[in-house]
mmCIF file of C-alpha atoms in Angstrom:
data_model
loop_
_atom_site.group_PDB
_atom_site.id
_atom_site.type_symbol
_atom_site.label_atom_id
_atom_site.label_comp_id
_atom_site.label_asym_id
_atom_site.label_seq_id
_atom_site.Cartn_x
_atom_site.Cartn_y
_atom_site.Cartn_z
ATOM 1 C CA MET A 27 119.135 157.611 183.818
ATOM 2 C CA LEU A 28 115.914 155.712 183.293
ATOM 3 C CA ARG A 29 114.626 158.135 180.672
ATOM 4 C CA PRO A 30 117.370 157.430 178.030
ATOM 5 C CA ARG A 31 116.689 153.701 178.333
ATOM 6 C CA LEU A 32 112.972 154.232 177.658
ATOM 7 C CA LEU A 33 113.727 156.361 174.615
ATOM 8 C CA ALA A 34 116.214 153.797 173.333
ATOM 9 C CA GLY A 35 113.525 151.085 173.443
ATOM 10 C CA ALA A 36 110.834 153.174 171.697
ATOM 11 C CA PRO A 37 111.849 152.301 168.101
ATOM 12 C CA SER A 38 111.669 148.560 168.800
ATOM 13 C CA VAL A 39 108.228 148.919 170.418
ATOM 14 C CA LEU A 40 106.998 150.837 167.363
ATOM 15 C CA ALA A 41 108.440 148.185 165.058
ATOM 16 C CA VAL A 42 106.613 145.419 166.969
ATOM 17 C CA LEU A 43 103.347 147.368 166.789
ATOM 18 C CA ALA A 44 103.771 147.961 163.049
ATOM 19 C CA LEU A 45 104.551 144.313 162.324
ATOM 20 C CA SER A 46 101.622 143.098 164.420
ATOM 21 C CA GLY A 47 99.142 145.147 162.409
ATOM 22 C CA CYS A 48 98.455 147.622 165.174
ATOM 23 C CA SER A 49 99.462 150.452 162.867
ATOM 24 C CA SER A 50 96.722 149.561 160.332
ATOM 25 C CA PRO A 51 94.310 152.333 161.340
ATOM 26 C CA TRP A 52 96.873 154.874 160.150
ATOM 27 C CA ALA A 53 97.831 153.023 156.954
ATOM 28 C CA CYS A 54 94.499 151.753 155.577
ATOM 29 C CA THR A 55 93.246 153.897 152.702
ATOM 30 C CA ASP A 56 90.589 153.382 150.050
ATOM 31 C CA THR A 57 90.705 154.960 146.625
ATOM 32 C CA THR A 58 88.261 154.588 143.774
ATOM 33 C CA ALA A 59 89.460 154.406 140.184
ATOM 34 C CA GLU A 60 88.109 156.809 137.606
ATOM 35 C CA ARG A 61 85.655 155.370 135.110
ATOM 36 C CA GLY A 62 87.185 154.548 131.728
ATOM 37 C CA GLU A 63 85.771 155.688 128.394
ATOM 38 C CA ALA A 64 82.798 153.547 127.344
ATOM 39 C CA GLY A 65 82.657 152.137 123.839
ATOM 40 C CA VAL A 66 81.335 149.362 121.642
ATOM 41 C CA ARG A 67 84.795 147.737 121.778
ATOM 42 C CA VAL A 68 87.009 148.361 124.804
ATOM 43 C CA ARG A 69 90.327 147.182 126.206
ATOM 44 C CA VAL A 70 89.527 145.960 129.711
ATOM 45 C CA GLU A 71 91.550 147.824 132.376
ATOM 46 C CA ASP A 72 92.490 147.092 135.964
ATOM 47 C CA THR A 73 91.900 149.663 138.719
ATOM 48 C CA SER A 74 95.135 151.442 137.797
ATOM 49 C CA GLY A 75 93.991 151.924 134.192
ATOM 50 C CA ARG A 76 96.440 149.325 132.834
ATOM 51 C CA PRO A 77 95.130 147.032 130.067
ATOM 52 C CA LEU A 78 94.615 143.401 131.101
ATOM 53 C CA GLY A 79 95.240 142.055 127.587
ATOM 54 C CA VAL A 80 91.514 141.437 127.166
ATOM 55 C CA THR A 81 89.061 143.164 124.846
ATOM 56 C CA ALA A 82 85.303 143.183 125.248
ATOM 57 C CA GLU A 83 82.965 144.040 122.389
ATOM 58 C CA VAL A 84 79.247 144.415 121.770
ATOM 59 C CA VAL A 85 78.794 142.454 118.549
ATOM 60 C CA GLY A 86 75.111 143.237 118.111
ATOM 61 C CA TRP A 87 71.880 144.267 119.778
ATOM 62 C CA ARG A 88 68.185 144.549 119.012
ATOM 63 C CA LEU A 89 64.893 145.343 120.689
ATOM 64 C CA GLU A 90 62.599 142.365 121.187
ATOM 65 C CA PRO A 91 60.405 140.793 123.860
ATOM 66 C CA HIS A 92 62.195 138.493 126.292
ATOM 67 C CA PRO A 93 61.027 134.941 125.511
ATOM 68 C CA GLN A 94 60.201 134.218 129.167
ATOM 69 C CA VAL A 95 58.108 137.373 129.658
ATOM 70 C CA PRO A 96 56.906 138.494 126.205
ATOM 71 C CA SER A 97 53.940 140.368 127.687
ATOM 72 C CA GLU A 98 56.323 142.902 129.281
ATOM 73 C CA GLY A 99 57.234 144.351 125.889
ATOM 74 C CA ASP A 100 60.577 145.036 124.263
ATOM 75 C CA ARG A 101 63.894 144.739 126.026
ATOM 76 C CA VAL A 102 67.414 145.219 124.744
ATOM 77 C CA HIS A 103 68.898 141.865 123.697
ATOM 78 C CA PHE A 104 72.633 142.221 123.143
ATOM 79 C CA HIS A 105 75.493 139.893 122.199
ATOM 80 C CA TYR A 106 79.039 140.401 123.431
ATOM 81 C CA ARG A 107 82.467 138.846 123.050
ATOM 82 C CA PHE A 108 85.592 138.737 125.217
ATOM 83 C CA ASP A 109 88.918 138.123 123.457
ATOM 84 C CA GLY A 110 92.006 137.124 125.437
ATOM 85 C CA ALA A 111 90.085 136.306 128.614
ATOM 86 C CA ASP A 112 90.470 133.281 130.847
ATOM 87 C CA GLU A 113 87.122 131.517 130.693
ATOM 88 C CA SER A 114 87.317 130.336 134.297
ATOM 89 C CA SER A 115 88.242 133.618 135.991
ATOM 90 C CA GLY A 116 88.092 136.359 133.395
ATOM 91 C CA PRO A 117 87.152 139.999 133.888
ATOM 92 C CA ALA A 118 83.713 141.555 134.085
ATOM 93 C CA VAL A 119 82.545 144.839 132.581
ATOM 94 C CA ASP A 120 79.355 146.853 132.766
ATOM 95 C CA ALA A 121 77.152 146.979 129.673
ATOM 96 C CA CYS A 122 74.727 149.888 129.299
ATOM 97 C CA ALA A 123 71.953 150.699 126.865
ATOM 98 C CA VAL A 124 72.343 154.381 125.990
ATOM 99 C CA ASP A 125 70.389 157.050 124.125
ATOM 100 C CA LYS A 126 71.823 159.199 121.324
ATOM 101 C CA GLU A 127 73.536 161.490 123.908
ATOM 102 C CA ARG A 128 75.174 158.438 125.544
ATOM 103 C CA VAL A 129 73.044 158.709 128.673
ATOM 104 C CA ALA A 130 72.612 155.335 130.390
ATOM 105 C CA LEU A 131 69.089 153.947 130.198
ATOM 106 C CA GLY A 132 69.882 150.629 131.891
ATOM 107 C CA CYS A 133 73.024 148.691 132.830
ATOM 108 C CA ARG A 134 74.149 145.243 133.889
ATOM 109 C CA ARG A 135 77.439 143.485 134.531
ATOM 110 C CA VAL A 136 78.661 140.824 132.085
ATOM 111 C CA HIS A 137 81.371 138.331 133.022
ATOM 112 C CA ALA A 138 83.824 136.648 130.680
ATOM 113 C CA SER A 139 83.416 133.516 132.801
ATOM 114 C CA GLU A 140 79.728 133.354 131.785
ATOM 115 C CA ALA A 141 80.556 133.469 128.077
ATOM 116 C CA PHE A 142 81.486 130.410 126.045
ATOM 117 C CA GLY A 143 82.920 129.460 122.685
ATOM 118 C CA PRO A 144 85.655 127.597 120.842
ATOM 119 C CA ASP A 145 89.318 128.601 120.726
ATOM 120 C CA GLY A 146 89.089 131.265 123.448
ATOM 121 C CA ASP A 147 86.389 133.217 121.605
ATOM 122 C CA LEU A 148 84.121 133.818 124.589
ATOM 123 C CA THR A 149 80.698 135.008 123.439
ATOM 124 C CA GLY A 150 77.471 135.512 125.294
ATOM 125 C CA ASP A 151 74.193 137.350 125.264
ATOM 126 C CA ASP A 152 72.124 139.132 127.864
ATOM 127 C CA TRP A 153 69.122 141.405 128.281
ATOM 128 C CA LEU A 154 68.721 144.969 129.513
ATOM 129 C CA ASP A 155 65.362 146.135 130.801
ATOM 130 C CA VAL A 156 64.886 149.835 130.059
ATOM 131 C CA GLU A 157 61.904 152.061 130.759
ATOM 132 C CA HIS A 158 61.810 153.588 127.253
ATOM 133 C CA PRO A 159 63.218 151.048 124.763
ATOM 134 C CA GLU A 160 62.405 153.357 121.846
ATOM 135 C CA ARG A 161 65.110 155.758 123.092
ATOM 136 C CA VAL A 162 67.922 153.155 122.884
ATOM 137 C CA ALA A 163 70.552 154.163 120.325
ATOM 138 C CA GLY A 164 73.209 151.585 121.259
ATOM 139 C CA VAL A 165 74.860 149.398 123.858
ATOM 140 C CA LEU A 166 78.248 150.407 125.283
ATOM 141 C CA LEU A 167 80.733 148.625 127.505
ATOM 142 C CA ILE A 168 82.658 150.324 130.286
ATOM 143 C CA PRO A 169 86.270 149.068 130.268
ATOM 144 C CA ASP A 170 86.817 148.906 134.034
ATOM 145 C CA ASP A 171 87.264 145.358 135.342
ATOM 146 C CA GLN A 172 84.500 144.804 137.874
ATOM 147 C CA SER A 173 85.290 141.146 138.598
ATOM 148 C CA TYR A 174 87.064 141.772 141.896
ATOM 149 C CA ASP A 175 86.558 144.506 144.427
ATOM 150 C CA ARG A 176 88.766 144.139 147.472
ATOM 151 C CA ARG A 177 87.422 144.765 150.948
ATOM 152 C CA THR A 178 87.289 148.355 152.146
ATOM 153 C CA CYS A 179 88.956 149.789 155.237
ATOM 154 C CA GLU A 180 85.518 150.086 156.801
ATOM 155 C CA GLN A 181 84.867 146.364 156.238
ATOM 156 C CA ASP A 182 88.326 145.180 157.324
ATOM 157 C CA ILE A 183 90.740 147.710 158.820
ATOM 158 C CA LYS A 184 93.640 145.228 158.808
ATOM 159 C CA ASP A 185 93.383 143.653 155.344
ATOM 160 C CA GLY A 186 91.101 146.070 153.501
ATOM 161 C CA GLY A 187 91.891 149.162 151.521
ATOM 162 C CA GLY A 188 93.548 149.865 148.228
ATOM 163 C CA ARG A 189 92.204 150.794 144.809
ATOM 164 C CA HIS A 190 88.643 149.843 143.980
ATOM 165 C CA PRO A 191 86.823 149.795 140.634
ATOM 166 C CA PRO A 192 84.720 152.863 139.882
ATOM 167 C CA GLN A 193 81.106 152.830 140.951
ATOM 168 C CA PRO A 194 78.930 151.016 138.388
ATOM 169 C CA ALA A 195 77.056 153.210 135.934
ATOM 170 C CA VAL A 196 73.413 153.858 136.731
ATOM 171 C CA ILE A 197 70.455 155.209 134.818
ATOM 172 C CA GLY A 198 71.088 158.835 133.920
ATOM 173 C CA ASP A 199 74.902 158.655 133.917
ATOM 174 C CA GLN A 200 76.603 160.304 130.933
ATOM 175 C CA LEU A 201 78.924 157.791 129.286
#
């Protein structure tokens, strides 16, 4: 007679464990989004590939010495613009100098919150240090929002997990 009572109480014990977070080890999963198509002008996407209503664009670039270290030779000086972004907490995208085959020669993250301008036209400039500046054929932006990457299951089994932005592009990546 004791056995049926134990079985009858099992669902409520499981419910208490699930609500208390004790079931997290079985539910926490991490997934990484696929990298979006790089371009000179991109629609910034969240980790699900949905547009955020923000565009990012490389509006120009040139090779020149950085004014603070001119003796180090040419670097890639590029200008960018974010349209539709919130200047205080907008998205971030990776910018990469590429060769004529669209192979990354150097990359860095640019944030809408670091850009400035009137009427929501957020513009900025930055520098890319590349080993062979003479090989640079352009600067591309990768549309994946890199401004927020939630904690992983490994970092926080209870509150971590979910979709994460793709890994940033590195030298040698085909874009």
